[in-house]
Coordinates of C-alpha atoms in Angstrom, one line a residue:
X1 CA 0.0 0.0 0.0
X2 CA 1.1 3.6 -1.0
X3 CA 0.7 4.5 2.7
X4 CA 2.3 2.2 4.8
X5 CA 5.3 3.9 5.2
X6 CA 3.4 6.3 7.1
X7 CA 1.8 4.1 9.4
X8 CA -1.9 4.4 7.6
X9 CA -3.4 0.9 7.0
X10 CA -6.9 0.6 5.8
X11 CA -9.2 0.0 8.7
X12 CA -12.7 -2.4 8.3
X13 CA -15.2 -1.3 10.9
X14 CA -18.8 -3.3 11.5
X15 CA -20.7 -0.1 11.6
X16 CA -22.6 -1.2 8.1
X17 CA -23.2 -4.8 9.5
X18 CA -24.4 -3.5 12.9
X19 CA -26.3 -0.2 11.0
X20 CA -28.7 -3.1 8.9
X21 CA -28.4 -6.0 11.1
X22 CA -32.1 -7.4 11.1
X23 CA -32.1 -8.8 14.5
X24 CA -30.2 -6.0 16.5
X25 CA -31.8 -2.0 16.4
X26 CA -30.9 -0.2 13.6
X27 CA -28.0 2.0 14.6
X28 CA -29.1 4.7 10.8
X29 CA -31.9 4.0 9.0
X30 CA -31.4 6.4 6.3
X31 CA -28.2 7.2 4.3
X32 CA -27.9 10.4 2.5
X33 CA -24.9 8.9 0.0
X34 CA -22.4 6.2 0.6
X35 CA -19.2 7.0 -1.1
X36 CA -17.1 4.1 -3.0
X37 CA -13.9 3.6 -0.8
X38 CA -12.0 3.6 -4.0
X39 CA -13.3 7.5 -5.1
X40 CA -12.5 8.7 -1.1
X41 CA -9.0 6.9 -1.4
X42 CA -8.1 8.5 -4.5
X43 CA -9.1 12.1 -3.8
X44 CA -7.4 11.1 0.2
X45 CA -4.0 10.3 -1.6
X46 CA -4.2 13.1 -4.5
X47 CA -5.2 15.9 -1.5
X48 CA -2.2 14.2 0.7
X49 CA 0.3 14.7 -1.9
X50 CA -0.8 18.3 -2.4
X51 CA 0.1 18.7 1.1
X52 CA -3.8 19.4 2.0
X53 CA -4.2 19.4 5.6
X54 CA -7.7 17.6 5.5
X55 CA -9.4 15.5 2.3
X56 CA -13.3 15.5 2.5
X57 CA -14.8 13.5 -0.6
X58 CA -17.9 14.3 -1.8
X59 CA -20.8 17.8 -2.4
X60 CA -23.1 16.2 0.2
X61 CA -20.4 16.2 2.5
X62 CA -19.2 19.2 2.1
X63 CA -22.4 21.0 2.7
X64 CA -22.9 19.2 5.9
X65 CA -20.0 20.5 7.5
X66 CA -20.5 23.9 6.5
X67 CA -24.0 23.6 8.1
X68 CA -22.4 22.4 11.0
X69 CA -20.2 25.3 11.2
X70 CA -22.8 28.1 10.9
X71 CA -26.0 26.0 12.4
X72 CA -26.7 25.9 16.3
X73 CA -26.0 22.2 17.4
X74 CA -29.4 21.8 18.1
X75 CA -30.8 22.7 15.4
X76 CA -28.6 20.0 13.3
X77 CA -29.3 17.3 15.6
X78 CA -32.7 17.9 15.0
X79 CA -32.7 17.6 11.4
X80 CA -30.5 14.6 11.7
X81 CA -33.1 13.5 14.4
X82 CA -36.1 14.2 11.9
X83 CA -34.2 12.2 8.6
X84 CA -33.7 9.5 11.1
X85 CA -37.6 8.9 11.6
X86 CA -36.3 9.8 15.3
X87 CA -38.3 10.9 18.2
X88 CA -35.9 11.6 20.6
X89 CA -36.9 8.9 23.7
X90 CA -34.2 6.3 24.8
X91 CA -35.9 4.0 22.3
X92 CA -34.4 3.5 19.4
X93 CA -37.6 3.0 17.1

């Protein structure tokens, strides 16, 4: 890997396993865009060899971190809250 000389190794989580597991809660229910990991790894290694301090793939992304820049917390988590079909009680559903 083009990397590993910097001690960066690609890193498989469960969080899509556990986010549609049918016998466990749902951890999301809705996805606004998945990314393919080889499109974010591209742009990640073109943006590191411009010497770009941070890489973020992607319009949608973009524009969610500017909202949560100029947005009051609340006010995001509620929207998130609201996508999510959430009502806010411990309960997940």
């Amino acid at each position: 890997m083009k990397l590993k000389y910097r001690g960066i190794h690609w890193v498989e989580t469960e969080f899509f396993d556990r986010a549609v597991e049918k016998n466990k809660k749902p951890v999301v229910i809705r996805y606004g865009k998945v990314y393919q990991a080889k499109d974010v790894i591209k742009k990640a290694i073109k943006d590191m060899e411009s010497s770009k301090d941070v890489s973020l793939y992607g319009t949608i992304n973009k524009i969610q971190i500017l909202g949560m820049k100029v947005l009051p917390h609340r006010l995001v988590k509620k929207i998130w809250m609201a996508y999510q079909n959430l009502d806010g009680t411990r309960k997940i559903r």
